[in-house]
mmCIF file of C-alpha atoms in Angstrom:
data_model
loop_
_atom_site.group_PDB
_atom_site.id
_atom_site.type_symbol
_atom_site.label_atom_id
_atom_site.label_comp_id
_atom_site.label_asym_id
_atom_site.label_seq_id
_atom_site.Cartn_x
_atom_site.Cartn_y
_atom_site.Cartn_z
ATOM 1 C CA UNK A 1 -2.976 -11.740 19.561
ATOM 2 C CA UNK A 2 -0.357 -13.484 20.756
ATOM 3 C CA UNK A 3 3.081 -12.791 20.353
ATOM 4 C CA UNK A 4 6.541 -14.129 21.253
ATOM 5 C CA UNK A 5 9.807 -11.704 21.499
ATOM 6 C CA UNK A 6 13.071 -12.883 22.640
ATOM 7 C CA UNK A 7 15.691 -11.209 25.068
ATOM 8 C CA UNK A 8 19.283 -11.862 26.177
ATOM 9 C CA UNK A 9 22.784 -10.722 25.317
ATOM 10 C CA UNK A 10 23.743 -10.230 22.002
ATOM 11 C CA UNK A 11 27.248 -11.222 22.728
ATOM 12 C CA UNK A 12 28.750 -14.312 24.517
ATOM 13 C CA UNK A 13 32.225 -14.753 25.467
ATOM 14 C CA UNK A 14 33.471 -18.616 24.745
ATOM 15 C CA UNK A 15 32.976 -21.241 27.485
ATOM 16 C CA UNK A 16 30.460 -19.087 29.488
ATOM 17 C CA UNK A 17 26.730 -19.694 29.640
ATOM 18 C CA UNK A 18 23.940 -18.160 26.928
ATOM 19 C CA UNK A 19 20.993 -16.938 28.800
ATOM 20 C CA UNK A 20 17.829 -16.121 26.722
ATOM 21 C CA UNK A 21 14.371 -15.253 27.632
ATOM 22 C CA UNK A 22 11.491 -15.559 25.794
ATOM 23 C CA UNK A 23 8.515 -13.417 26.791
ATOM 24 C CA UNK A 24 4.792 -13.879 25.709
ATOM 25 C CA UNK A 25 1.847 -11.549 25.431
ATOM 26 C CA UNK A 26 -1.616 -12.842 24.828
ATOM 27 C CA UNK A 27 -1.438 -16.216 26.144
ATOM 28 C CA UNK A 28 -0.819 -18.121 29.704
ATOM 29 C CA UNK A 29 1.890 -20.426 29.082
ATOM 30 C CA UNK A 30 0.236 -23.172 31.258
ATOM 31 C CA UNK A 31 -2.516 -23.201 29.785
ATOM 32 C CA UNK A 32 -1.493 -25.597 27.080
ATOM 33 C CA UNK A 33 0.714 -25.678 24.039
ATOM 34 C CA UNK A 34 4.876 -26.545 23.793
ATOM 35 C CA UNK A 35 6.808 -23.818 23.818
ATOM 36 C CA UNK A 36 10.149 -24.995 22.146
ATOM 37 C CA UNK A 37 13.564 -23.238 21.178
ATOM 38 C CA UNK A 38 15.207 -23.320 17.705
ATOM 39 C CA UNK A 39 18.505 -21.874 16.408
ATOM 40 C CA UNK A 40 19.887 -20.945 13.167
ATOM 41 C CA UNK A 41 23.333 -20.594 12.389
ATOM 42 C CA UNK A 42 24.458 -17.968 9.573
ATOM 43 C CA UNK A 43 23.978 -19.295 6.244
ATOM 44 C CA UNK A 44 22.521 -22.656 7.459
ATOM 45 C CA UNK A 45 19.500 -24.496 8.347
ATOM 46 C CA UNK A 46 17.440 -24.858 11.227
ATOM 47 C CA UNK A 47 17.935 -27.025 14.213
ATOM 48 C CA UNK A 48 15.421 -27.686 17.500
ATOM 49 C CA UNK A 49 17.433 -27.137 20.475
ATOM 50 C CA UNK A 50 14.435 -28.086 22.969
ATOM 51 C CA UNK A 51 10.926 -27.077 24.584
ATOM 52 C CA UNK A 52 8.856 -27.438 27.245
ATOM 53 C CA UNK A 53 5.308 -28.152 28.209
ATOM 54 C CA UNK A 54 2.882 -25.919 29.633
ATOM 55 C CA UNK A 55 2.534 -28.963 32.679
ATOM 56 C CA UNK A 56 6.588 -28.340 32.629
ATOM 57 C CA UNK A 57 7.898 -31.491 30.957
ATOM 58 C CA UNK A 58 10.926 -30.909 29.032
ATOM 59 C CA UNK A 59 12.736 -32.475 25.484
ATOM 60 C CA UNK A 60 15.675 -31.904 24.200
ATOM 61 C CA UNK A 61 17.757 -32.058 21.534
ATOM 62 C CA UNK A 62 20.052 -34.958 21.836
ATOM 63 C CA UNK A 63 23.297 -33.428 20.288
ATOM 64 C CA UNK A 64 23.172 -30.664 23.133
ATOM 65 C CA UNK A 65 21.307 -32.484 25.983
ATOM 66 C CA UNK A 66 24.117 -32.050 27.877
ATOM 67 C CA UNK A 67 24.755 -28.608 28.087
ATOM 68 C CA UNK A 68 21.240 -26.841 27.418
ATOM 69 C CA UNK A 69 18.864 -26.079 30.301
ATOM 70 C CA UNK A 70 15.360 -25.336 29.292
ATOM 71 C CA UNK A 71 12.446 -23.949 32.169
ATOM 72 C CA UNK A 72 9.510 -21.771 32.447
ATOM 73 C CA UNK A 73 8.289 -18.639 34.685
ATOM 74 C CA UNK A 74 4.416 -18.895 34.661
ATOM 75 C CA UNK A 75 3.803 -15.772 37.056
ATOM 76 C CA UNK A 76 5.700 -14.335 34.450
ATOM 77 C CA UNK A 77 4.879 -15.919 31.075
ATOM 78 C CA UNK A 78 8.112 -16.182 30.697
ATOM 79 C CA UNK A 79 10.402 -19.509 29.101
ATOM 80 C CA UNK A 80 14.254 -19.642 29.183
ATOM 81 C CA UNK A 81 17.285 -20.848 27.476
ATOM 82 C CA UNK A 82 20.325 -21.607 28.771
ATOM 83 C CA UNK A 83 23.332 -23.459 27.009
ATOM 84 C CA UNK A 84 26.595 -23.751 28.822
ATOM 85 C CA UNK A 85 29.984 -23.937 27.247
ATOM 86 C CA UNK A 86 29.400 -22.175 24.387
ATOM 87 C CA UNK A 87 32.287 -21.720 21.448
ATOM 88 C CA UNK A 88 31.992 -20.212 17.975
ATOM 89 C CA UNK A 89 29.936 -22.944 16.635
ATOM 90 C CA UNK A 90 26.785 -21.383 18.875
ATOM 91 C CA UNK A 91 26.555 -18.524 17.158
ATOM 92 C CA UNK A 92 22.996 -18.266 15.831
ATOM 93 C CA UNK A 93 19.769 -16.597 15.632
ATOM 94 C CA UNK A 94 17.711 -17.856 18.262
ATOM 95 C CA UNK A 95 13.872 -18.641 17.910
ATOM 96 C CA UNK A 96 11.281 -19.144 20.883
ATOM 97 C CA UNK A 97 8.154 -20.459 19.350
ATOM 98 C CA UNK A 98 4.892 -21.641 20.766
ATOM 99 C CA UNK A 99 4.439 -25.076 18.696
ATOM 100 C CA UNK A 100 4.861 -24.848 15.581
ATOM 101 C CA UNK A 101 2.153 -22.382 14.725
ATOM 102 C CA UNK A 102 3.996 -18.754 16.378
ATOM 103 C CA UNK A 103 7.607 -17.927 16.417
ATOM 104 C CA UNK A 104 9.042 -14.519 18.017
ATOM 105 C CA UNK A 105 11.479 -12.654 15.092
ATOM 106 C CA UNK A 106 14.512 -14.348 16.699
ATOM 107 C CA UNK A 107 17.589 -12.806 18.408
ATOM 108 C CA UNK A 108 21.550 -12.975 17.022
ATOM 109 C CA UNK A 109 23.598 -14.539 19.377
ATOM 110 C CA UNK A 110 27.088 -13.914 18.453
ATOM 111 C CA UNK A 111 29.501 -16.552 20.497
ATOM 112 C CA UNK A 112 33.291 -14.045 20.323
ATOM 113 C CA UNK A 113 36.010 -13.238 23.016
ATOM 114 C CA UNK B 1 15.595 -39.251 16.271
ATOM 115 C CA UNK B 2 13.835 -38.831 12.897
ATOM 116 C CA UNK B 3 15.653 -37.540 10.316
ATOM 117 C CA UNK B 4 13.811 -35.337 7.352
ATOM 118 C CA UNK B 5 15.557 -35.271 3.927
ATOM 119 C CA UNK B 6 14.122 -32.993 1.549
ATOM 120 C CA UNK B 7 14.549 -33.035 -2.402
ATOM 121 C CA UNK B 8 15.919 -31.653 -4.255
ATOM 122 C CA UNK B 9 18.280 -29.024 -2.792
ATOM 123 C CA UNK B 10 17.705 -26.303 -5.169
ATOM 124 C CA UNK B 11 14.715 -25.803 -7.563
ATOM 125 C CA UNK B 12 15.263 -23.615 -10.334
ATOM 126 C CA UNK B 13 11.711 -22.810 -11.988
ATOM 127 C CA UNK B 14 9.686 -19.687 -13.356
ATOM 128 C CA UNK B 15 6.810 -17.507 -12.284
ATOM 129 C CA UNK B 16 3.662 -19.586 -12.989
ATOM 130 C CA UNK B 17 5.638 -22.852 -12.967
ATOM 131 C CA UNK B 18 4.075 -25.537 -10.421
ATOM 132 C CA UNK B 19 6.707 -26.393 -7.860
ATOM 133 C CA UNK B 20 7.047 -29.795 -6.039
ATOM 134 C CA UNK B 21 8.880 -30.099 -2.787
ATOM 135 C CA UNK B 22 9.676 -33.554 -0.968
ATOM 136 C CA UNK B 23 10.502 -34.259 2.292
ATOM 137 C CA UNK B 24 11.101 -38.074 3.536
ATOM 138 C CA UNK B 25 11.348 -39.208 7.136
ATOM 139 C CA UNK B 26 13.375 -41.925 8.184
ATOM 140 C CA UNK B 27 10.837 -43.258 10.196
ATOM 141 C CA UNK B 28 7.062 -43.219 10.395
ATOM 142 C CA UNK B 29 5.909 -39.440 11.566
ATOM 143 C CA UNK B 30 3.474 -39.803 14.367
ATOM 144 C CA UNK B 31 -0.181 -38.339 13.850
ATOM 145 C CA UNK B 32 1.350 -37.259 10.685
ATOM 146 C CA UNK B 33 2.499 -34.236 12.644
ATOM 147 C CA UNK B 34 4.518 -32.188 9.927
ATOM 148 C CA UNK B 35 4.856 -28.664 9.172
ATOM 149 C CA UNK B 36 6.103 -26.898 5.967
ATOM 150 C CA UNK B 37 7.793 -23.571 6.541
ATOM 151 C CA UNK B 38 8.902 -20.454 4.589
ATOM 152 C CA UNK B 39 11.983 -18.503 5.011
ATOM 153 C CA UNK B 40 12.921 -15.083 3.361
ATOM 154 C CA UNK B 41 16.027 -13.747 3.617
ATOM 155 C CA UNK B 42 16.142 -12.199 7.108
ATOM 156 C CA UNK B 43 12.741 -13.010 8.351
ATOM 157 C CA UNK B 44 11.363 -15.601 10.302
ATOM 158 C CA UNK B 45 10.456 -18.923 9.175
ATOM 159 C CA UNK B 46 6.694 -18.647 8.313
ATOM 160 C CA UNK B 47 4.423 -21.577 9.192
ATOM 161 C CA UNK B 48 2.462 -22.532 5.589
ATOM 162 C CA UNK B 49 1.389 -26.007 6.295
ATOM 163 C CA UNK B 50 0.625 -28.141 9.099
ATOM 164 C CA UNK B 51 -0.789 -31.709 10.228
ATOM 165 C CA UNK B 52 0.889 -32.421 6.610
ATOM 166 C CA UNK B 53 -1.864 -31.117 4.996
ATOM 167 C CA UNK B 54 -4.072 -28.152 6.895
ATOM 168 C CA UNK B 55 -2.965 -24.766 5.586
ATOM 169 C CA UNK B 56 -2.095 -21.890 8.115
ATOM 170 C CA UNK B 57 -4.034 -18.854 8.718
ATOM 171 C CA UNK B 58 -3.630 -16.976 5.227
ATOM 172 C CA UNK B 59 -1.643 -19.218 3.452
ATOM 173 C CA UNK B 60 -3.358 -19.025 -0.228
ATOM 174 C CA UNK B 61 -4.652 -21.846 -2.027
ATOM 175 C CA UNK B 62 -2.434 -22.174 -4.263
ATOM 176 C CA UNK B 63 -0.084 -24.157 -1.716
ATOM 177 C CA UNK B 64 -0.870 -27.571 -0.628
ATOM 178 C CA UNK B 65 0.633 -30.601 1.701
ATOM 179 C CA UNK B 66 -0.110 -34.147 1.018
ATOM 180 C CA UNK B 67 1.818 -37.071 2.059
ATOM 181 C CA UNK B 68 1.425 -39.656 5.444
ATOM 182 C CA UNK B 69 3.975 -41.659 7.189
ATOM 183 C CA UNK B 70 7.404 -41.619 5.597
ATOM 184 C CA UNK B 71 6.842 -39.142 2.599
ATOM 185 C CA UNK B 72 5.652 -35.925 2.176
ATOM 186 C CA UNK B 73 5.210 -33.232 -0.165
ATOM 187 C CA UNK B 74 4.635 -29.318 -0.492
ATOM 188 C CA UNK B 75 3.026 -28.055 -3.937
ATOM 189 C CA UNK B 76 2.911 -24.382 -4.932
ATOM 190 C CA UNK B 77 0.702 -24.946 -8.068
ATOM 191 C CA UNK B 78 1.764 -21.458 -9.956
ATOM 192 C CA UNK B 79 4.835 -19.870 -8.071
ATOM 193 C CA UNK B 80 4.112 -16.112 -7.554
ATOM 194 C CA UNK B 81 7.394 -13.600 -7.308
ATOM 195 C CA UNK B 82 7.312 -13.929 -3.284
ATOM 196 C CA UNK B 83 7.252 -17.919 -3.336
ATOM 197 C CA UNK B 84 10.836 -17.424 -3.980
ATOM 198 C CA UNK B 85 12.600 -18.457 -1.033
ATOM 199 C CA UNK B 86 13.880 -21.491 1.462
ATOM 200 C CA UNK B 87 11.509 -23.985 2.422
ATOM 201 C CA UNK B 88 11.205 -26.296 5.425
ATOM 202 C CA UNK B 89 9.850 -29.057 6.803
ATOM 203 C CA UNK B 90 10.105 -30.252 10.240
ATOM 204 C CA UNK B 91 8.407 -33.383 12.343
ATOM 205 C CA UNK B 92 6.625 -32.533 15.691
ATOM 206 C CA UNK B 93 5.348 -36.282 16.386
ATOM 207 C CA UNK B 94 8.533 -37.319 18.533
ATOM 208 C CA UNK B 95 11.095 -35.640 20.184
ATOM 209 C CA UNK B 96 12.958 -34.696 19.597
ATOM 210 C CA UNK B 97 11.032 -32.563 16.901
ATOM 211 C CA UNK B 98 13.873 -32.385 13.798
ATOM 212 C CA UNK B 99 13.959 -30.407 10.456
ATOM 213 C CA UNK B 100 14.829 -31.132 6.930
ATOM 214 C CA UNK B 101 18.046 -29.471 5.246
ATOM 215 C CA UNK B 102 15.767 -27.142 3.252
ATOM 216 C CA UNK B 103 14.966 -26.521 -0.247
ATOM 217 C CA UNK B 104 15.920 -23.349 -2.326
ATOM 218 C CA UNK B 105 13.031 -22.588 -5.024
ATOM 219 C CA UNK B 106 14.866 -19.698 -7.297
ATOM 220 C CA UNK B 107 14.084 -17.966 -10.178
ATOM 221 C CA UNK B 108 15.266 -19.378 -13.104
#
């Protein structure tokens, strides 16, 4: 079975960097699939923030291109987010999903000095 | 970037009702490559439909996609207490992979 959980401070101080981890069981992540990060604010909708491929090719969400950082860990099966700069506005529950078929149960990241 | 719309915002029906959820692209989705999702309060989005039309491992029969290219649309033919909840759709045909704004189905 495979599962996804997510890792990483639960608190980020503004302008410094959001580091998350996302850690699957069951599955090599090279062996296929896009593993992709999503985010939702409190209260709002869902937005894609980025993925990769298992052959390490990455997309990202235009809006944040610029500050988010998306790579892999195969020895590990490990994938990881990191968006720079972060204010208030970043503060989310963060999703690490494999497609769009299994997400982990998502991790609040709360963006406050 | 493709962007989803979905109508109408809020759907205000009762148990047994048949619901009917729309989500429009802005541009043609690729392979027809969208998903439907569920969210309950606190939980996860859940995955119902995919490919537009294929339904997830579980989903009941009761739920169905149908739509191609621009327009799409999720049916719950006889809403049950737990279809009561936010719905999604999203596009995974281009990046960068997008979601509608969601629809509320609540008890009316």
């Amino acid at each position: 079975q495979v599962q996804l959980q997510e890792s990483g401070p639960g608190l980020v101080k503004p302008s410094e960097t959001l580091s998350l981890t996302c850690t699957v069981s069951g599955y090599s992540i090279s062996s296929g699939y896009y593993w992709a990060w999503i985010r939702q604010p409190p209260g709002k909708g869902l937005e894609w923030i980025g993925g990769i491929s298992h052959s390490g090719n990455t997309f990202y969400n235009p809006s944040l291109k610029s500050r988010v950082t998306i790579s892999a860990d195969t020895s590990k099966d490990q994938f990881s987010l990191k968006l720079s700069s972060v204010t208030a506005a970043d503060t989310a529950v963060y999703y690490c999903a494999r497609g769009v078929l299994i997400w982990g149960q998502g991790t609040l990241v709360t963006v406050s000095s | 970037e493709i962007v989803l719309t979905q109508s109408p915002g809020t759907l205000s029906l009762s148990p047994g009702e048949r619901a009917t959820l729309s989500c429009r692209a802005s541009q043609s989705v690729s392979s027809n490559y969208l998903a439907w999702y569920q969210q309950r309060p606190g939980q996860a989005p859940r995955l119902l439909i995919y490919g537009a039309s294929s339904r997830a491992t579980g989903i009941p029969d009761r739920l169905s996609g149908s739509g191609s290219g621009t327009d799409f649309t999720l049916t719950i033919s006889r809403l049950e207490p737990e279809d009561f909840a936010v719905y999604y759709c999203q596009q995974y045909g281009s990046p960068p992979w997008t979601f509608g704004q969601g629809t509320t189905v609540e008890i009316k």
